[in-house]
PDB file of C-alpha atoms and ligand atoms in Angstrom:
ATOM      1  CA  MET A 123       0.000   0.000   0.000  1.00  0.00           C
ATOM      2  CA  HIS A 124       1.235   3.547  -0.754  1.00  0.00           C
ATOM      3  CA  GLU A 125       2.594   5.273   2.396  1.00  0.00           C
ATOM      4  CA  ASN A 126       0.167   8.255   2.057  1.00  0.00           C
ATOM      5  CA  VAL A 127      -2.805   5.920   1.881  1.00  0.00           C
ATOM      6  CA  ARG A 128      -1.513   3.910   4.882  1.00  0.00           C
ATOM      7  CA  SER A 129      -1.339   7.035   7.049  1.00  0.00           C
ATOM      8  CA  LEU A 130      -4.817   8.402   6.190  1.00  0.00           C
ATOM      9  CA  PRO A 131      -6.498   8.869   9.635  1.00  0.00           C
ATOM     10  CA  ILE A 132      -9.833   7.570   8.317  1.00  0.00           C
ATOM     11  CA  LEU A 133      -8.267   4.126   7.751  1.00  0.00           C
ATOM     12  CA  LYS A 134      -7.022   3.825  11.342  1.00  0.00           C
ATOM     13  CA  PRO A 135     -10.269   2.366  12.784  1.00  0.00           C
ATOM     14  CA  LEU A 136     -10.017  -0.427  10.195  1.00  0.00           C
ATOM     15  CA  LYS A 137      -7.126  -2.039  12.101  1.00  0.00           C
ATOM     16  CA  PRO A 138      -9.085  -2.810  15.312  1.00  0.00           C
ATOM     17  CA  LEU A 139     -12.098  -3.708  13.166  1.00  0.00           C
ATOM     18  CA  GLY A 140     -10.014  -6.202  11.171  1.00  0.00           C
ATOM     19  CA  GLU A 141      -8.649  -7.694  14.412  1.00  0.00           C
ATOM     20  CA  ALA A 142     -12.150  -7.977  15.901  1.00  0.00           C
ATOM     21  CA  LEU A 143     -13.480  -9.724  12.757  1.00  0.00           C
ATOM     22  CA  LEU A 144     -10.537 -12.143  12.607  1.00  0.00           C
ATOM     23  CA  PHE A 145     -11.037 -12.945  16.303  1.00  0.00           C
ATOM     24  CA  ALA A 146     -14.843 -13.334  16.096  1.00  0.00           C
ATOM     25  CA  GLY A 147     -14.580 -15.486  12.933  1.00  0.00           C
ATOM     26  CA  ASN A 148     -12.167 -17.822  14.692  1.00  0.00           C
ATOM     27  CA  PHE A 149     -14.391 -17.928  17.787  1.00  0.00           C
ATOM     28  CA  LEU A 150     -17.270 -19.194  15.620  1.00  0.00           C
ATOM     29  CA  ARG A 151     -15.026 -21.958  14.229  1.00  0.00           C
ATOM     30  CA  HIS A 152     -13.244 -22.903  17.493  1.00  0.00           C
ATOM     31  CA  PRO A 153     -15.357 -21.655  20.464  1.00  0.00           C
ATOM     32  CA  ASN A 154     -13.677 -23.903  23.049  1.00  0.00           C
ATOM     33  CA  MET A 155     -10.159 -22.951  21.985  1.00  0.00           C
ATOM     34  CA  LEU A 156     -10.859 -19.197  22.197  1.00  0.00           C
ATOM     35  CA  GLY A 157     -13.296 -18.988  25.109  1.00  0.00           C
ATOM     36  CA  SER A 158     -14.456 -15.449  24.183  1.00  0.00           C
ATOM     37  CA  ILE A 159     -15.868 -13.768  21.072  1.00  0.00           C
ATOM     38  CA  ILE A 160     -13.900 -10.537  21.567  1.00  0.00           C
ATOM     39  CA  PRO A 161     -10.272  -9.864  22.547  1.00  0.00           C
ATOM     40  CA  SER A 162      -9.413  -8.751  26.102  1.00  0.00           C
ATOM     41  CA  SER A 163     -10.157  -5.171  27.188  1.00  0.00           C
ATOM     42  CA  ARG A 164      -7.507  -2.578  28.036  1.00  0.00           C
ATOM     43  CA  PHE A 165      -8.688  -2.871  31.686  1.00  0.00           C
ATOM     44  CA  LEU A 166      -7.743  -6.536  31.804  1.00  0.00           C
ATOM     45  CA  VAL A 167      -4.434  -5.962  29.995  1.00  0.00           C
ATOM     46  CA  GLU A 168      -3.594  -3.208  32.497  1.00  0.00           C
ATOM     47  CA  GLN A 169      -4.464  -5.277  35.547  1.00  0.00           C
ATOM     48  CA  VAL A 170      -2.563  -8.394  34.439  1.00  0.00           C
ATOM     49  CA  LEU A 171       0.551  -6.434  33.443  1.00  0.00           C
ATOM     50  CA  GLU A 172       0.567  -4.539  36.779  1.00  0.00           C
ATOM     51  CA  SER A 173       2.119  -7.666  38.321  1.00  0.00           C
ATOM     52  CA  VAL A 174       5.025  -7.703  35.857  1.00  0.00           C
ATOM     53  CA  ASP A 175       8.367  -6.134  36.814  1.00  0.00           C
ATOM     54  CA  PHE A 176       9.492  -5.335  33.266  1.00  0.00           C
ATOM     55  CA  GLY A 177      12.871  -4.035  34.433  1.00  0.00           C
ATOM     56  CA  ARG A 178      13.708  -7.508  35.706  1.00  0.00           C
ATOM     57  CA  ALA A 179      12.272  -9.696  32.970  1.00  0.00           C
ATOM     58  CA  ARG A 180      14.743 -10.913  30.313  1.00  0.00           C
ATOM     59  CA  VAL A 181      12.496 -13.665  28.973  1.00  0.00           C
ATOM     60  CA  ILE A 182       8.684 -13.565  28.940  1.00  0.00           C
ATOM     61  CA  VAL A 183       6.348 -16.202  27.482  1.00  0.00           C
ATOM     62  CA  GLU A 184       2.767 -15.565  26.387  1.00  0.00           C
ATOM     63  CA  TYR A 185       0.265 -18.393  25.849  1.00  0.00           C
ATOM     64  CA  GLY A 186      -2.573 -17.766  23.378  1.00  0.00           C
ATOM     65  CA  PRO A 187      -1.771 -14.261  22.084  1.00  0.00           C
ATOM     66  CA  GLY A 188      -4.759 -14.298  19.675  1.00  0.00           C
ATOM     67  CA  VAL A 189      -4.636 -11.032  17.689  1.00  0.00           C
ATOM     68  CA  GLY A 190      -1.955  -9.614  20.004  1.00  0.00           C
ATOM     69  CA  THR A 191      -3.966  -7.553  22.507  1.00  0.00           C
ATOM     70  CA  PHE A 192      -1.443  -8.316  25.266  1.00  0.00           C
ATOM     71  CA  THR A 193       1.507  -8.922  22.943  1.00  0.00           C
ATOM     72  CA  GLY A 194       1.710  -5.341  21.643  1.00  0.00           C
ATOM     73  CA  GLU A 195       1.528  -3.885  25.135  1.00  0.00           C
ATOM     74  CA  ILE A 196       4.110  -6.349  26.526  1.00  0.00           C
ATOM     75  CA  LEU A 197       6.499  -5.353  23.716  1.00  0.00           C
ATOM     76  CA  ARG A 198       5.866  -1.667  24.432  1.00  0.00           C
ATOM     77  CA  ARG A 199       6.812  -2.093  28.118  1.00  0.00           C
ATOM     78  CA  MET A 200       9.562  -4.697  27.854  1.00  0.00           C
ATOM     79  CA  ARG A 201      13.338  -4.061  27.953  1.00  0.00           C
ATOM     80  CA  GLY A 202      15.202  -3.532  24.697  1.00  0.00           C
ATOM     81  CA  ASP A 203      17.266  -6.686  25.333  1.00  0.00           C
ATOM     82  CA  ALA A 204      14.382  -8.886  26.533  1.00  0.00           C
ATOM     83  CA  ARG A 205      12.727 -11.671  24.508  1.00  0.00           C
ATOM     84  CA  LEU A 206       9.037 -12.525  24.189  1.00  0.00           C
ATOM     85  CA  VAL A 207       7.964 -15.977  23.010  1.00  0.00           C
ATOM     86  CA  ALA A 208       4.278 -16.291  22.063  1.00  0.00           C
ATOM     87  CA  LEU A 209       2.840 -19.824  21.757  1.00  0.00           C
ATOM     88  CA  GLU A 210      -0.356 -19.994  19.704  1.00  0.00           C
ATOM     89  CA  THR A 211      -2.184 -23.056  18.339  1.00  0.00           C
ATOM     90  CA  ASN A 212      -4.307 -21.126  15.813  1.00  0.00           C
ATOM     91  CA  ARG A 213      -2.497 -20.787  12.474  1.00  0.00           C
ATOM     92  CA  ASP A 214      -4.506 -17.684  11.400  1.00  0.00           C
ATOM     93  CA  PHE A 215      -3.388 -15.821  14.519  1.00  0.00           C
ATOM     94  CA  VAL A 216       0.235 -16.918  14.070  1.00  0.00           C
ATOM     95  CA  ARG A 217       0.226 -15.525  10.501  1.00  0.00           C
ATOM     96  CA  PHE A 218      -1.514 -12.321  11.609  1.00  0.00           C
ATOM     97  CA  LEU A 219       0.947 -11.665  14.469  1.00  0.00           C
ATOM     98  CA  THR A 220       4.000 -12.421  12.354  1.00  0.00           C
ATOM     99  CA  ARG A 221       2.760  -9.889   9.788  1.00  0.00           C
ATOM    100  CA  THR A 222       1.580  -7.129  12.135  1.00  0.00           C
ATOM    101  CA  LEU A 223       4.205  -7.240  14.916  1.00  0.00           C
ATOM    102  CA  PRO A 224       7.593  -7.376  13.175  1.00  0.00           C
ATOM    103  CA  ASP A 225       9.625  -6.829  16.363  1.00  0.00           C
ATOM    104  CA  PRO A 226      12.980  -8.677  16.579  1.00  0.00           C
ATOM    105  CA  ARG A 227      12.374  -9.307  20.313  1.00  0.00           C
ATOM    106  CA  LEU A 228       9.231 -11.340  19.511  1.00  0.00           C
ATOM    107  CA  THR A 229       9.132 -14.982  18.387  1.00  0.00           C
ATOM    108  CA  VAL A 230       5.688 -16.332  17.525  1.00  0.00           C
ATOM    109  CA  VAL A 231       5.573 -20.128  17.604  1.00  0.00           C
ATOM    110  CA  HIS A 232       2.759 -22.257  16.183  1.00  0.00           C
ATOM    111  CA  ASP A 233       2.618 -24.756  19.033  1.00  0.00           C
ATOM    112  CA  SER A 234       0.783 -25.568  22.237  1.00  0.00           C
ATOM    113  CA  ALA A 235       1.539 -24.147  25.664  1.00  0.00           C
ATOM    114  CA  ALA A 236       2.170 -27.759  26.716  1.00  0.00           C
ATOM    115  CA  GLU A 237       5.392 -27.622  24.639  1.00  0.00           C
ATOM    116  CA  VAL A 238       6.807 -24.563  26.417  1.00  0.00           C
ATOM    117  CA  GLN A 239       9.968 -26.259  27.690  1.00  0.00           C
ATOM    118  CA  THR A 240      10.763 -27.875  24.324  1.00  0.00           C
ATOM    119  CA  VAL A 241      10.235 -24.548  22.498  1.00  0.00           C
ATOM    120  CA  LEU A 242      12.421 -22.557  24.923  1.00  0.00           C
ATOM    121  CA  GLY A 243      15.127 -25.227  24.672  1.00  0.00           C
ATOM    122  CA  ARG A 244      15.004 -25.121  20.857  1.00  0.00           C
ATOM    123  CA  LEU A 245      15.337 -21.314  20.914  1.00  0.00           C
ATOM    124  CA  GLY A 246      18.216 -21.557  23.425  1.00  0.00           C
ATOM    125  CA  LEU A 247      16.513 -19.147  25.836  1.00  0.00           C
ATOM    126  CA  ALA A 248      16.889 -18.921  29.620  1.00  0.00           C
ATOM    127  CA  ALA A 249      14.002 -19.710  31.955  1.00  0.00           C
ATOM    128  CA  PRO A 250      11.266 -17.028  31.773  1.00  0.00           C
ATOM    129  CA  ARG A 251      10.526 -14.674  34.685  1.00  0.00           C
ATOM    130  CA  TYR A 252       6.873 -14.565  33.621  1.00  0.00           C
ATOM    131  CA  ILE A 253       4.423 -16.698  31.695  1.00  0.00           C
ATOM    132  CA  ILE A 254       1.256 -14.773  30.821  1.00  0.00           C
ATOM    133  CA  SER A 255      -1.603 -17.050  29.892  1.00  0.00           C
ATOM    134  CA  GLY A 256      -4.933 -16.312  28.204  1.00  0.00           C
ATOM    135  CA  ILE A 257      -5.671 -19.856  27.035  1.00  0.00           C
ATOM    136  CA  PRO A 258      -8.987 -21.367  28.208  1.00  0.00           C
ATOM    137  CA  LEU A 259      -7.514 -23.749  30.808  1.00  0.00           C
ATOM    138  CA  GLY A 260     -10.931 -24.166  32.425  1.00  0.00           C
ATOM    139  CA  SER A 261     -12.510 -25.801  29.370  1.00  0.00           C
ATOM    140  CA  MET A 262      -9.613 -28.207  28.691  1.00  0.00           C
ATOM    141  CA  PRO A 263      -9.669 -31.865  29.801  1.00  0.00           C
ATOM    142  CA  ASP A 264      -8.064 -32.168  33.247  1.00  0.00           C
ATOM    143  CA  PRO A 265      -4.930 -34.075  32.060  1.00  0.00           C
ATOM    144  CA  VAL A 266      -4.153 -31.356  29.463  1.00  0.00           C
ATOM    145  CA  ARG A 267      -4.721 -28.547  32.003  1.00  0.00           C
ATOM    146  CA  THR A 268      -2.489 -30.347  34.527  1.00  0.00           C
ATOM    147  CA  GLU A 269       0.235 -30.925  31.927  1.00  0.00           C
ATOM    148  CA  ILE A 270       0.260 -27.209  30.976  1.00  0.00           C
ATOM    149  CA  ALA A 271       0.350 -26.095  34.642  1.00  0.00           C
ATOM    150  CA  GLU A 272       3.205 -28.504  35.445  1.00  0.00           C
ATOM    151  CA  GLN A 273       5.207 -27.630  32.334  1.00  0.00           C
ATOM    152  CA  SER A 274       4.796 -23.928  33.178  1.00  0.00           C
ATOM    153  CA  ARG A 275       6.015 -24.346  36.737  1.00  0.00           C
ATOM    154  CA  ALA A 276       9.012 -26.360  35.539  1.00  0.00           C
ATOM    155  CA  ALA A 277       9.833 -23.788  32.824  1.00  0.00           C
ATOM    156  CA  LEU A 278       9.800 -20.697  35.088  1.00  0.00           C
ATOM    157  CA  GLU A 279      12.929 -19.337  36.760  1.00  0.00           C
ATOM    158  CA  PRO A 280      12.905 -19.705  40.594  1.00  0.00           C
ATOM    159  CA  GLY A 281      10.477 -17.120  42.015  1.00  0.00           C
ATOM    160  CA  GLY A 282       9.001 -16.507  38.552  1.00  0.00           C
ATOM    161  CA  ALA A 283       5.247 -16.097  38.042  1.00  0.00           C
ATOM    162  CA  PHE A 284       2.504 -17.752  36.006  1.00  0.00           C
ATOM    163  CA  LEU A 285      -0.123 -15.034  35.385  1.00  0.00           C
ATOM    164  CA  VAL A 286      -3.409 -16.564  34.336  1.00  0.00           C
ATOM    165  CA  TYR A 287      -6.621 -14.769  33.282  1.00  0.00           C
ATOM    166  CA  GLN A 288      -9.802 -16.811  32.886  1.00  0.00           C
ATOM    167  CA  PHE A 289     -13.573 -16.373  32.692  1.00  0.00           C
ATOM    168  CA  THR A 290     -14.262 -19.127  35.255  1.00  0.00           C
ATOM    169  CA  ALA A 291     -12.481 -20.529  38.328  1.00  0.00           C
ATOM    170  CA  ARG A 292     -12.459 -24.090  36.929  1.00  0.00           C
ATOM    171  CA  ALA A 293      -8.662 -24.107  36.573  1.00  0.00           C
ATOM    172  CA  LEU A 294      -8.063 -22.956  40.165  1.00  0.00           C
ATOM    173  CA  PRO A 295      -7.798 -26.420  41.822  1.00  0.00           C
ATOM    174  CA  THR A 296      -5.195 -27.476  39.231  1.00  0.00           C
ATOM    175  CA  LEU A 297      -3.218 -24.255  39.744  1.00  0.00           C
ATOM    176  CA  GLU A 298      -3.337 -24.674  43.544  1.00  0.00           C
ATOM    177  CA  ARG A 299      -2.231 -28.294  43.294  1.00  0.00           C
ATOM    178  CA  THR A 300       0.696 -27.328  41.063  1.00  0.00           C
ATOM    179  CA  PHE A 301       1.839 -24.033  42.626  1.00  0.00           C
ATOM    180  CA  GLY A 302       0.470 -24.097  46.185  1.00  0.00           C
ATOM    181  CA  ALA A 303      -1.134 -20.776  47.204  1.00  0.00           C
ATOM    182  CA  VAL A 304      -2.624 -18.746  44.331  1.00  0.00           C
ATOM    183  CA  GLU A 305      -3.380 -14.999  44.613  1.00  0.00           C
ATOM    184  CA  ARG A 306      -6.770 -14.130  43.133  1.00  0.00           C
ATOM    185  CA  SER A 307      -8.308 -10.920  41.793  1.00  0.00           C
ATOM    186  CA  ARG A 308     -11.040  -9.884  39.344  1.00  0.00           C
ATOM    187  CA  GLU A 309     -11.533  -7.464  36.457  1.00  0.00           C
ATOM    188  CA  ARG A 310     -15.253  -6.791  36.151  1.00  0.00           C
ATOM    189  CA  ARG A 311     -14.898  -4.171  33.387  1.00  0.00           C
ATOM    190  CA  ASN A 312     -13.818  -6.885  30.952  1.00  0.00           C
ATOM    191  CA  PHE A 313     -16.415  -8.708  28.844  1.00  0.00           C
ATOM    192  CA  PRO A 314     -16.888 -11.396  30.028  1.00  0.00           C
ATOM    193  CA  PRO A 315     -15.734 -10.412  33.569  1.00  0.00           C
ATOM    194  CA  ALA A 316     -12.338 -11.989  34.167  1.00  0.00           C
ATOM    195  CA  GLN A 317     -10.623 -13.709  37.065  1.00  0.00           C
ATOM    196  CA  LEU A 318      -6.886 -13.396  37.562  1.00  0.00           C
ATOM    197  CA  PHE A 319      -4.696 -16.027  39.193  1.00  0.00           C
ATOM    198  CA  LEU A 320      -1.136 -15.179  40.183  1.00  0.00           C
ATOM    199  CA  CYS A 321       0.884 -18.371  40.712  1.00  0.00           C
ATOM    200  CA  THR A 322       4.466 -18.127  41.948  1.00  0.00           C
ATOM    201  CA  ALA A 323       7.141 -20.778  41.358  1.00  0.00           C
ATOM    202  CA  PRO A 324       9.261 -21.715  44.400  1.00  0.00           C
ATOM    203  CA  ALA A 325      12.263 -19.335  44.865  1.00  0.00           C
TER     204      ALA A 325
HETATM  205  C1  SAM B 655      -9.398 -16.107  25.051  1.00  0.00           C
HETATM  206  S1  SAM B 655      -8.303 -16.146  23.627  1.00  0.00           S
HETATM  207  C2  SAM B 655      -7.169 -14.905  24.259  1.00  0.00           C
HETATM  208  C3  SAM B 655      -6.587 -14.050  23.151  1.00  0.00           C
HETATM  209  C4  SAM B 655      -5.777 -12.835  23.648  1.00  0.00           C
HETATM  210  N1  SAM B 655      -4.666 -13.224  24.498  1.00  0.00           N
HETATM  211  C5  SAM B 655      -6.650 -11.851  24.392  1.00  0.00           C
HETATM  212  O1  SAM B 655      -6.491 -11.726  25.612  1.00  0.00           O
HETATM  213  O2  SAM B 655      -7.496 -11.206  23.737  1.00  0.00           O
HETATM  214  C6  SAM B 655      -7.426 -17.689  23.828  1.00  0.00           C
HETATM  215  C7  SAM B 655      -6.280 -17.927  22.819  1.00  0.00           C
HETATM  216  O3  SAM B 655      -5.565 -19.108  23.213  1.00  0.00           O
HETATM  217  C8  SAM B 655      -5.238 -19.894  22.051  1.00  0.00           C
HETATM  218  N2  SAM B 655      -5.006 -21.271  22.555  1.00  0.00           N
HETATM  219  C9  SAM B 655      -5.947 -22.170  22.975  1.00  0.00           C
HETATM  220  N3  SAM B 655      -5.348 -23.293  23.431  1.00  0.00           N
HETATM  221  C10 SAM B 655      -3.992 -23.087  23.324  1.00  0.00           C
HETATM  222  C11 SAM B 655      -2.844 -23.859  23.674  1.00  0.00           C
HETATM  223  N4  SAM B 655      -2.957 -25.085  24.211  1.00  0.00           N
HETATM  224  N5  SAM B 655      -1.614 -23.322  23.447  1.00  0.00           N
HETATM  225  C12 SAM B 655      -1.467 -22.088  22.903  1.00  0.00           C
HETATM  226  N6  SAM B 655      -2.533 -21.315  22.538  1.00  0.00           N
HETATM  227  C13 SAM B 655      -3.781 -21.799  22.753  1.00  0.00           C
HETATM  228  C14 SAM B 655      -6.449 -19.681  21.151  1.00  0.00           C
HETATM  229  O4  SAM B 655      -6.164 -19.997  19.810  1.00  0.00           O
HETATM  230  C15 SAM B 655      -6.717 -18.182  21.381  1.00  0.00           C
HETATM  231  O5  SAM B 655      -5.943 -17.383  20.522  1.00  0.00           O
END
């Protein structure tokens, strides 16, 4: 597209509209994998990222970036020398993110959260300080949910955190079994209202 056309202000609203349509279309095809028909709100992004000490984080992992609602904001806040690895099972979202977020600090991987340790090993990255997860753990079969929780705990650096946002508390028993005490909060201004679970790996 010609640069002058790209910068026309009237075309700016088309970007969020395109993201919303891509997200909603995929929700209709894979409702259980997405868990919501619209991406997360800025309120939820703000509340989840409040727990992240970006000055300290050299490696961050995101599960289920979707159209990049968290991803863009994580990149905006993250250190210049930090790395973000986003694991996404939906091929459309992987293509979309690779095209729209060409940041050398970001690696988008078409794989499941359950493969986090294998993927980090393949990329030769250190253990992450944070794993930020928007995948619908609550609607997964218990063995899959348990596998993802255990892999996440094992992948984190000592004292690192697994930050989970969900629309139900169904994943809570698994998180408590895997991490011990879990700090809970809510973001009611999100649609649907979201629950946040902050799980800390042993120091
Ligand atoms: C509720 S959407 C969240 C999207 C985005 N993070 C947001 O907050 O708007 C859940 C995302 O998780 C992805 N997903 C589901 N299961 C996954 C898994 N096992 N590993 C990685 N991504 C997964 C879906 O394809 C979808 O993009």
